[in-house]
PDB file of C-alpha atoms in Angstrom:
ATOM      1  CA  GLN A   1      90.537 123.223 108.550  1.00  0.00           C
ATOM      2  CA  LYS A   2      91.402 118.931 107.526  1.00  0.00           C
ATOM      3  CA  GLU A   3      89.399 117.395 106.006  1.00  0.00           C
ATOM      4  CA  VAL A   4      89.309 114.263 108.630  1.00  0.00           C
ATOM      5  CA  GLU A   5      89.154 115.325 112.063  1.00  0.00           C
ATOM      6  CA  GLN A   6      89.044 113.218 114.831  1.00  0.00           C
ATOM      7  CA  ASN A   7      89.725 113.454 119.152  1.00  0.00           C
ATOM      8  CA  SER A   8      93.482 111.922 118.852  1.00  0.00           C
ATOM      9  CA  GLY A   9      92.523 109.848 122.705  1.00  0.00           C
ATOM     10  CA  PRO A  10      94.051 108.185 124.458  1.00  0.00           C
ATOM     11  CA  LEU A  11      90.819 106.434 124.670  1.00  0.00           C
ATOM     12  CA  SER A  12      91.402 104.688 128.119  1.00  0.00           C
ATOM     13  CA  VAL A  13      88.356 102.228 128.177  1.00  0.00           C
ATOM     14  CA  PRO A  14      87.758  99.275 130.811  1.00  0.00           C
ATOM     15  CA  GLU A  15      87.132  95.227 129.691  1.00  0.00           C
ATOM     16  CA  GLY A  16      83.983  94.300 128.591  1.00  0.00           C
ATOM     17  CA  ALA A  17      83.382  98.430 128.214  1.00  0.00           C
ATOM     18  CA  ILE A  18      82.004 100.061 124.963  1.00  0.00           C
ATOM     19  CA  ALA A  19      84.529 102.236 123.019  1.00  0.00           C
ATOM     20  CA  SER A  20      83.318 105.403 120.945  1.00  0.00           C
ATOM     21  CA  LEU A  21      84.947 106.079 118.479  1.00  0.00           C
ATOM     22  CA  ASN A  22      83.813 109.528 116.155  1.00  0.00           C
ATOM     23  CA  CYS A  23      84.959 111.055 113.034  1.00  0.00           C
ATOM     24  CA  THR A  24      84.065 114.311 111.459  1.00  0.00           C
ATOM     25  CA  TYR A  25      84.837 115.310 107.522  1.00  0.00           C
ATOM     26  CA  SER A  26      84.257 118.523 105.462  1.00  0.00           C
ATOM     27  CA  ASP A  27      83.177 117.272 102.469  1.00  0.00           C
ATOM     28  CA  ARG A  28      80.007 117.426 101.913  1.00  0.00           C
ATOM     29  CA  GLY A  29      80.085 115.286  98.908  1.00  0.00           C
ATOM     30  CA  SER A  30      81.858 112.965 100.939  1.00  0.00           C
ATOM     31  CA  GLN A  31      80.503 109.367  99.654  1.00  0.00           C
ATOM     32  CA  SER A  32      81.682 106.375 101.782  1.00  0.00           C
ATOM     33  CA  PHE A  33      82.975 105.952 105.051  1.00  0.00           C
ATOM     34  CA  PHE A  34      85.724 103.320 106.294  1.00  0.00           C
ATOM     35  CA  TRP A  35      87.100 102.730 109.726  1.00  0.00           C
ATOM     36  CA  TYR A  36      90.679 101.399 109.668  1.00  0.00           C
ATOM     37  CA  ARG A  37      92.891  99.983 112.933  1.00  0.00           C
ATOM     38  CA  GLN A  38      96.176  99.810 113.306  1.00  0.00           C
ATOM     39  CA  TYR A  39      98.762  97.770 115.397  1.00  0.00           C
ATOM     40  CA  SER A  40     101.961 100.350 116.534  1.00  0.00           C
ATOM     41  CA  GLY A  41     104.081  99.081 114.033  1.00  0.00           C
ATOM     42  CA  LYS A  42     101.948  97.261 111.602  1.00  0.00           C
ATOM     43  CA  SER A  43      99.644  97.967 108.680  1.00  0.00           C
ATOM     44  CA  PRO A  44      95.992  99.765 108.299  1.00  0.00           C
ATOM     45  CA  GLU A  45      93.766  97.359 108.595  1.00  0.00           C
ATOM     46  CA  LEU A  46      90.477  97.638 107.311  1.00  0.00           C
ATOM     47  CA  ILE A  47      87.709  96.916 110.048  1.00  0.00           C
ATOM     48  CA  MET A  48      83.807  99.062 108.532  1.00  0.00           C
ATOM     49  CA  PHE A  49      82.470 100.742 106.020  1.00  0.00           C
ATOM     50  CA  ILE A  50      79.328 101.945 105.636  1.00  0.00           C
ATOM     51  CA  TYR A  51      77.705 104.580 102.802  1.00  0.00           C
ATOM     52  CA  SER A  52      74.084 105.178 103.858  1.00  0.00           C
ATOM     53  CA  ASN A  53      73.364 106.731 106.719  1.00  0.00           C
ATOM     54  CA  GLY A  54      72.256 104.596 109.127  1.00  0.00           C
ATOM     55  CA  ASP A  55      73.793 101.823 111.680  1.00  0.00           C
ATOM     56  CA  LYS A  56      75.728  98.852 110.493  1.00  0.00           C
ATOM     57  CA  GLU A  57      76.431  96.345 112.622  1.00  0.00           C
ATOM     58  CA  ASP A  58      79.493  94.414 112.151  1.00  0.00           C
ATOM     59  CA  GLY A  59      79.833  91.180 115.515  1.00  0.00           C
ATOM     60  CA  ARG A  60      81.316  93.438 118.642  1.00  0.00           C
ATOM     61  CA  PHE A  61      81.793  97.557 115.952  1.00  0.00           C
ATOM     62  CA  THR A  62      78.926  98.845 114.545  1.00  0.00           C
ATOM     63  CA  ALA A  63      79.553 101.942 112.669  1.00  0.00           C
ATOM     64  CA  GLN A  64      76.851 104.715 112.167  1.00  0.00           C
ATOM     65  CA  LEU A  65      76.559 107.114 109.523  1.00  0.00           C
ATOM     66  CA  ASN A  66      74.914 110.444 109.340  1.00  0.00           C
ATOM     67  CA  LYS A  67      75.463 112.995 106.159  1.00  0.00           C
ATOM     68  CA  ALA A  68      73.812 115.651 107.571  1.00  0.00           C
ATOM     69  CA  SER A  69      75.605 115.836 110.409  1.00  0.00           C
ATOM     70  CA  GLN A  70      78.844 114.660 108.222  1.00  0.00           C
ATOM     71  CA  TYR A  71      80.092 112.998 111.288  1.00  0.00           C
ATOM     72  CA  VAL A  72      80.303 108.829 111.103  1.00  0.00           C
ATOM     73  CA  SER A  73      81.239 107.180 114.592  1.00  0.00           C
ATOM     74  CA  LEU A  74      82.143 103.475 115.057  1.00  0.00           C
ATOM     75  CA  LEU A  75      80.814 102.000 119.134  1.00  0.00           C
ATOM     76  CA  ILE A  76      83.202  99.184 119.692  1.00  0.00           C
ATOM     77  CA  ARG A  77      81.413  96.484 122.396  1.00  0.00           C
ATOM     78  CA  ASP A  78      81.862  94.475 124.708  1.00  0.00           C
ATOM     79  CA  SER A  79      86.233  95.689 124.462  1.00  0.00           C
ATOM     80  CA  GLN A  80      88.568  93.298 124.791  1.00  0.00           C
ATOM     81  CA  PRO A  81      92.225  94.397 125.132  1.00  0.00           C
ATOM     82  CA  SER A  82      93.143  92.963 122.165  1.00  0.00           C
ATOM     83  CA  ASP A  83      91.288  95.871 120.146  1.00  0.00           C
ATOM     84  CA  SER A  84      93.620  98.127 121.891  1.00  0.00           C
ATOM     85  CA  ALA A  85      94.901  99.976 118.888  1.00  0.00           C
ATOM     86  CA  THR A  86      94.404 103.417 117.408  1.00  0.00           C
ATOM     87  CA  TYR A  87      91.216 103.870 114.785  1.00  0.00           C
ATOM     88  CA  LEU A  88      91.383 105.678 111.797  1.00  0.00           C
ATOM     89  CA  CYS A  89      88.253 106.741 110.131  1.00  0.00           C
ATOM     90  CA  ALA A  90      88.712 107.229 106.338  1.00  0.00           C
ATOM     91  CA  VAL A  91      86.004 109.420 103.786  1.00  0.00           C
ATOM     92  CA  ASN A  92      85.972 109.350 100.037  1.00  0.00           C
ATOM     93  CA  ASN A  93      84.747 111.678  97.939  1.00  0.00           C
ATOM     94  CA  GLY A  94      83.819 109.193  95.159  1.00  0.00           C
ATOM     95  CA  ASP A  95      87.419 109.417  93.023  1.00  0.00           C
ATOM     96  CA  TYR A  96      90.108 106.504  94.772  1.00  0.00           C
ATOM     97  CA  LYS A  97      91.968 108.639  96.842  1.00  0.00           C
ATOM     98  CA  LEU A  98      91.219 107.597 100.767  1.00  0.00           C
ATOM     99  CA  SER A  99      91.602 111.298 103.049  1.00  0.00           C
ATOM    100  CA  PHE A 100      92.503 109.559 106.191  1.00  0.00           C
ATOM    101  CA  GLY A 101      92.126 110.848 109.941  1.00  0.00           C
ATOM    102  CA  ALA A 102      95.322 111.517 112.617  1.00  0.00           C
ATOM    103  CA  GLY A 103      93.564 108.766 114.509  1.00  0.00           C
ATOM    104  CA  THR A 104      92.008 108.296 118.631  1.00  0.00           C
ATOM    105  CA  THR A 105      94.419 105.359 120.322  1.00  0.00           C
ATOM    106  CA  VAL A 106      91.930 102.776 122.104  1.00  0.00           C
ATOM    107  CA  THR A 107      93.445 101.681 125.601  1.00  0.00           C
ATOM    108  CA  VAL A 108      90.901  98.728 127.412  1.00  0.00           C
ATOM    109  CA  ARG A 109      92.139  98.033 130.430  1.00  0.00           C
ATOM    110  CA  ALA A 110      92.449  94.723 131.935  1.00  0.00           C
TER     111      ALA A 110
ATOM    112  CA  GLY B   1     101.415  85.409  99.784  1.00  0.00           C
ATOM    113  CA  ALA B   2      98.613  86.259  99.431  1.00  0.00           C
ATOM    114  CA  GLY B   3      98.963  90.532 100.084  1.00  0.00           C
ATOM    115  CA  VAL B   4     100.939  93.022  99.416  1.00  0.00           C
ATOM    116  CA  SER B   5     104.477  92.549 100.177  1.00  0.00           C
ATOM    117  CA  GLN B   6     106.656  95.813 100.486  1.00  0.00           C
ATOM    118  CA  SER B   7     110.112  95.767 101.617  1.00  0.00           C
ATOM    119  CA  PRO B   8     113.185  97.058 102.608  1.00  0.00           C
ATOM    120  CA  ARG B   9     110.817  97.068 105.593  1.00  0.00           C
ATOM    121  CA  TYR B  10     113.487  99.850 107.540  1.00  0.00           C
ATOM    122  CA  LYS B  11     115.702 101.389 106.094  1.00  0.00           C
ATOM    123  CA  VAL B  12     118.122 104.488 107.090  1.00  0.00           C
ATOM    124  CA  ALA B  13     118.956 106.758 105.260  1.00  0.00           C
ATOM    125  CA  LYS B  14     122.485 109.639 105.033  1.00  0.00           C
ATOM    126  CA  ARG B  15     120.299 112.615 104.188  1.00  0.00           C
ATOM    127  CA  GLY B  16     120.997 114.163 100.519  1.00  0.00           C
ATOM    128  CA  GLN B  17     120.800 109.727  99.478  1.00  0.00           C
ATOM    129  CA  ASP B  18     118.915 108.201  97.233  1.00  0.00           C
ATOM    130  CA  VAL B  19     116.434 105.200  97.926  1.00  0.00           C
ATOM    131  CA  ALA B  20     114.204 103.329  96.734  1.00  0.00           C
ATOM    132  CA  LEU B  21     110.703 101.718  98.125  1.00  0.00           C
ATOM    133  CA  ARG B  22     109.445  98.164  96.566  1.00  0.00           C
ATOM    134  CA  CYS B  23     106.073  97.309  96.153  1.00  0.00           C
ATOM    135  CA  ASP B  24     104.545  93.945  95.935  1.00  0.00           C
ATOM    136  CA  PRO B  25     100.667  94.668  95.258  1.00  0.00           C
ATOM    137  CA  ILE B  26      98.110  91.197  96.137  1.00  0.00           C
ATOM    138  CA  SER B  27      98.211  90.087  92.611  1.00  0.00           C
ATOM    139  CA  GLY B  28      95.815  90.834  90.471  1.00  0.00           C
ATOM    140  CA  HIS B  29      95.000  94.162  91.339  1.00  0.00           C
ATOM    141  CA  VAL B  30      94.194  96.875  89.589  1.00  0.00           C
ATOM    142  CA  SER B  31      93.726  99.941  91.159  1.00  0.00           C
ATOM    143  CA  LEU B  32      97.768 101.185  93.464  1.00  0.00           C
ATOM    144  CA  PHE B  33      98.797 103.396  96.138  1.00  0.00           C
ATOM    145  CA  TRP B  34     101.307 105.253  98.097  1.00  0.00           C
ATOM    146  CA  TYR B  35     100.570 106.678 100.768  1.00  0.00           C
ATOM    147  CA  GLN B  36     103.476 108.786 103.504  1.00  0.00           C
ATOM    148  CA  GLN B  37     102.399 108.051 107.024  1.00  0.00           C
ATOM    149  CA  ALA B  38     104.349 110.265 109.870  1.00  0.00           C
ATOM    150  CA  LEU B  39     104.560 109.371 113.334  1.00  0.00           C
ATOM    151  CA  GLY B  40     100.907 110.308 115.319  1.00  0.00           C
ATOM    152  CA  GLN B  41      99.277 111.006 111.686  1.00  0.00           C
ATOM    153  CA  GLY B  42      97.345 109.592 109.322  1.00  0.00           C
ATOM    154  CA  PRO B  43      97.985 108.496 106.051  1.00  0.00           C
ATOM    155  CA  GLU B  44      98.509 111.173 102.972  1.00  0.00           C
ATOM    156  CA  PHE B  45      97.895 110.974 100.104  1.00  0.00           C
ATOM    157  CA  LEU B  46     100.784 111.170  97.856  1.00  0.00           C
ATOM    158  CA  THR B  47     100.262 108.542  94.036  1.00  0.00           C
ATOM    159  CA  TYR B  48      97.564 106.369  92.111  1.00  0.00           C
ATOM    160  CA  PHE B  49      98.402 103.873  90.032  1.00  0.00           C
ATOM    161  CA  GLN B  50      95.261 102.203  87.168  1.00  0.00           C
ATOM    162  CA  ASN B  51      97.324  99.250  85.615  1.00  0.00           C
ATOM    163  CA  GLU B  52     100.564 101.030  84.858  1.00  0.00           C
ATOM    164  CA  ALA B  53      98.922 104.825  83.666  1.00  0.00           C
ATOM    165  CA  GLN B  54      99.562 107.587  86.844  1.00  0.00           C
ATOM    166  CA  LEU B  55      96.660 108.436  87.431  1.00  0.00           C
ATOM    167  CA  ASP B  56      97.111 110.931  89.693  1.00  0.00           C
ATOM    168  CA  LYS B  57     100.547 112.288  91.582  1.00  0.00           C
ATOM    169  CA  SER B  58      99.676 115.745  93.459  1.00  0.00           C
ATOM    170  CA  GLY B  59     100.261 113.911  96.489  1.00  0.00           C
ATOM    171  CA  LEU B  60     103.828 113.742  95.407  1.00  0.00           C
ATOM    172  CA  PRO B  61     105.509 116.087  98.395  1.00  0.00           C
ATOM    173  CA  SER B  62     108.583 117.524  95.619  1.00  0.00           C
ATOM    174  CA  ASP B  63     109.766 116.314  92.247  1.00  0.00           C
ATOM    175  CA  ARG B  64     112.182 114.677  94.375  1.00  0.00           C
ATOM    176  CA  PHE B  65     109.638 111.916  94.997  1.00  0.00           C
ATOM    177  CA  PHE B  66     109.130 109.521  91.396  1.00  0.00           C
ATOM    178  CA  ALA B  67     106.764 106.499  91.180  1.00  0.00           C
ATOM    179  CA  GLU B  68     106.423 104.221  88.679  1.00  0.00           C
ATOM    180  CA  ARG B  69     104.164 100.482  87.931  1.00  0.00           C
ATOM    181  CA  PRO B  70     105.809 100.209  84.492  1.00  0.00           C
ATOM    182  CA  GLU B  71     103.866  96.184  83.705  1.00  0.00           C
ATOM    183  CA  GLY B  72     101.160  96.533  85.800  1.00  0.00           C
ATOM    184  CA  SER B  73     102.186  95.085  88.871  1.00  0.00           C
ATOM    185  CA  VAL B  74     105.163  95.455  90.672  1.00  0.00           C
ATOM    186  CA  SER B  75     105.644  99.842  92.373  1.00  0.00           C
ATOM    187  CA  THR B  76     109.088 101.472  93.096  1.00  0.00           C
ATOM    188  CA  LEU B  77     109.130 104.671  94.851  1.00  0.00           C
ATOM    189  CA  LYS B  78     111.451 106.624  94.637  1.00  0.00           C
ATOM    190  CA  ILE B  79     113.150 109.860  96.361  1.00  0.00           C
ATOM    191  CA  GLN B  80     116.721 111.360  95.336  1.00  0.00           C
ATOM    192  CA  ARG B  81     117.901 113.818  97.552  1.00  0.00           C
ATOM    193  CA  THR B  82     116.202 113.110 100.136  1.00  0.00           C
ATOM    194  CA  GLN B  83     116.151 115.219 103.396  1.00  0.00           C
ATOM    195  CA  GLN B  84     114.555 114.852 107.450  1.00  0.00           C
ATOM    196  CA  GLU B  85     112.021 115.666 106.590  1.00  0.00           C
ATOM    197  CA  ASP B  86     111.349 112.623 104.458  1.00  0.00           C
ATOM    198  CA  SER B  87     111.443 110.374 107.861  1.00  0.00           C
ATOM    199  CA  ALA B  88     108.152 108.411 107.334  1.00  0.00           C
ATOM    200  CA  VAL B  89     106.310 104.789 107.199  1.00  0.00           C
ATOM    201  CA  TYR B  90     105.361 104.635 103.026  1.00  0.00           C
ATOM    202  CA  LEU B  91     102.577 102.599 102.479  1.00  0.00           C
ATOM    203  CA  CYS B  92     101.443 100.395  99.495  1.00  0.00           C
ATOM    204  CA  ALA B  93      97.963  99.557  99.784  1.00  0.00           C
ATOM    205  CA  SER B  94      96.364  97.537  96.337  1.00  0.00           C
ATOM    206  CA  SER B  95      92.583  97.829  95.328  1.00  0.00           C
ATOM    207  CA  PRO B  96      90.837  94.866  93.289  1.00  0.00           C
ATOM    208  CA  GLY B  97      88.707  97.797  91.179  1.00  0.00           C
ATOM    209  CA  GLN B  98      89.544 101.250  90.140  1.00  0.00           C
ATOM    210  CA  GLY B  99      88.576 103.252  92.777  1.00  0.00           C
ATOM    211  CA  ASN B 100      87.007 103.697  95.711  1.00  0.00           C
ATOM    212  CA  SER B 101      87.034 100.239  96.731  1.00  0.00           C
ATOM    213  CA  PRO B 102      89.324  99.234 100.040  1.00  0.00           C
ATOM    214  CA  LEU B 103      91.814  98.927 100.348  1.00  0.00           C
ATOM    215  CA  HIS B 104      94.557  96.355 101.060  1.00  0.00           C
ATOM    216  CA  PHE B 105      97.554  97.852 102.767  1.00  0.00           C
ATOM    217  CA  GLY B 106     101.112  96.715 103.001  1.00  0.00           C
ATOM    218  CA  ASN B 107     103.219  96.752 106.112  1.00  0.00           C
ATOM    219  CA  GLY B 108     105.112  99.787 104.811  1.00  0.00           C
ATOM    220  CA  THR B 109     109.325 100.923 105.012  1.00  0.00           C
ATOM    221  CA  ARG B 110     110.212 102.844 107.798  1.00  0.00           C
ATOM    222  CA  LEU B 111     112.133 105.416 106.135  1.00  0.00           C
ATOM    223  CA  THR B 112     114.692 106.920 108.735  1.00  0.00           C
ATOM    224  CA  VAL B 113     117.468 110.165 107.415  1.00  0.00           C
ATOM    225  CA  THR B 114     120.558 111.314 109.694  1.00  0.00           C
TER     226      THR B 114
END
């Protein structure tokens, strides 16, 4: 079992809709959780991080963390074509390493 | 520049050749990481430096891989006797603190071994 699991997609949503991405992790001791966006051929770019159970909102993005169920999700509201990218979930268990999922590819249809 | 800079952007090597990949982290960043990203996969940890000290090299796939950061800033990842399975994007990332702070990634070096 991989440490961090994501649905690979592709997830296709119409422009203006909500895109919902899910991520599960295996290490119950994980402490911090990150969502990175990666455009094709580019480097991962941090868009959200969350440490505590509950929701964290930043603009059109909301991260949700449920440590009891060991999942973290990302909602993208009012999806735009520019949101089309691969979204990587990353988990840290308290040391310096990040464990990444394989990513979910999102396509926003104009 | 303000970001993490990596060079070369692309590298094609014949099997058996040695390659050296360079990373210039953000000035003043204490932590530097190397990750390997295969096509369609997430980045996989290779090694971690805190200043000039290599604190963790547990992710390096074999003894053909070697990384250094002699003065605590620029880092080089060297791969000896390259194999086809080494083909991947090699990402460098830095962060200002020690360990658990968000990473800033460079654009990576895409290595193709033929």
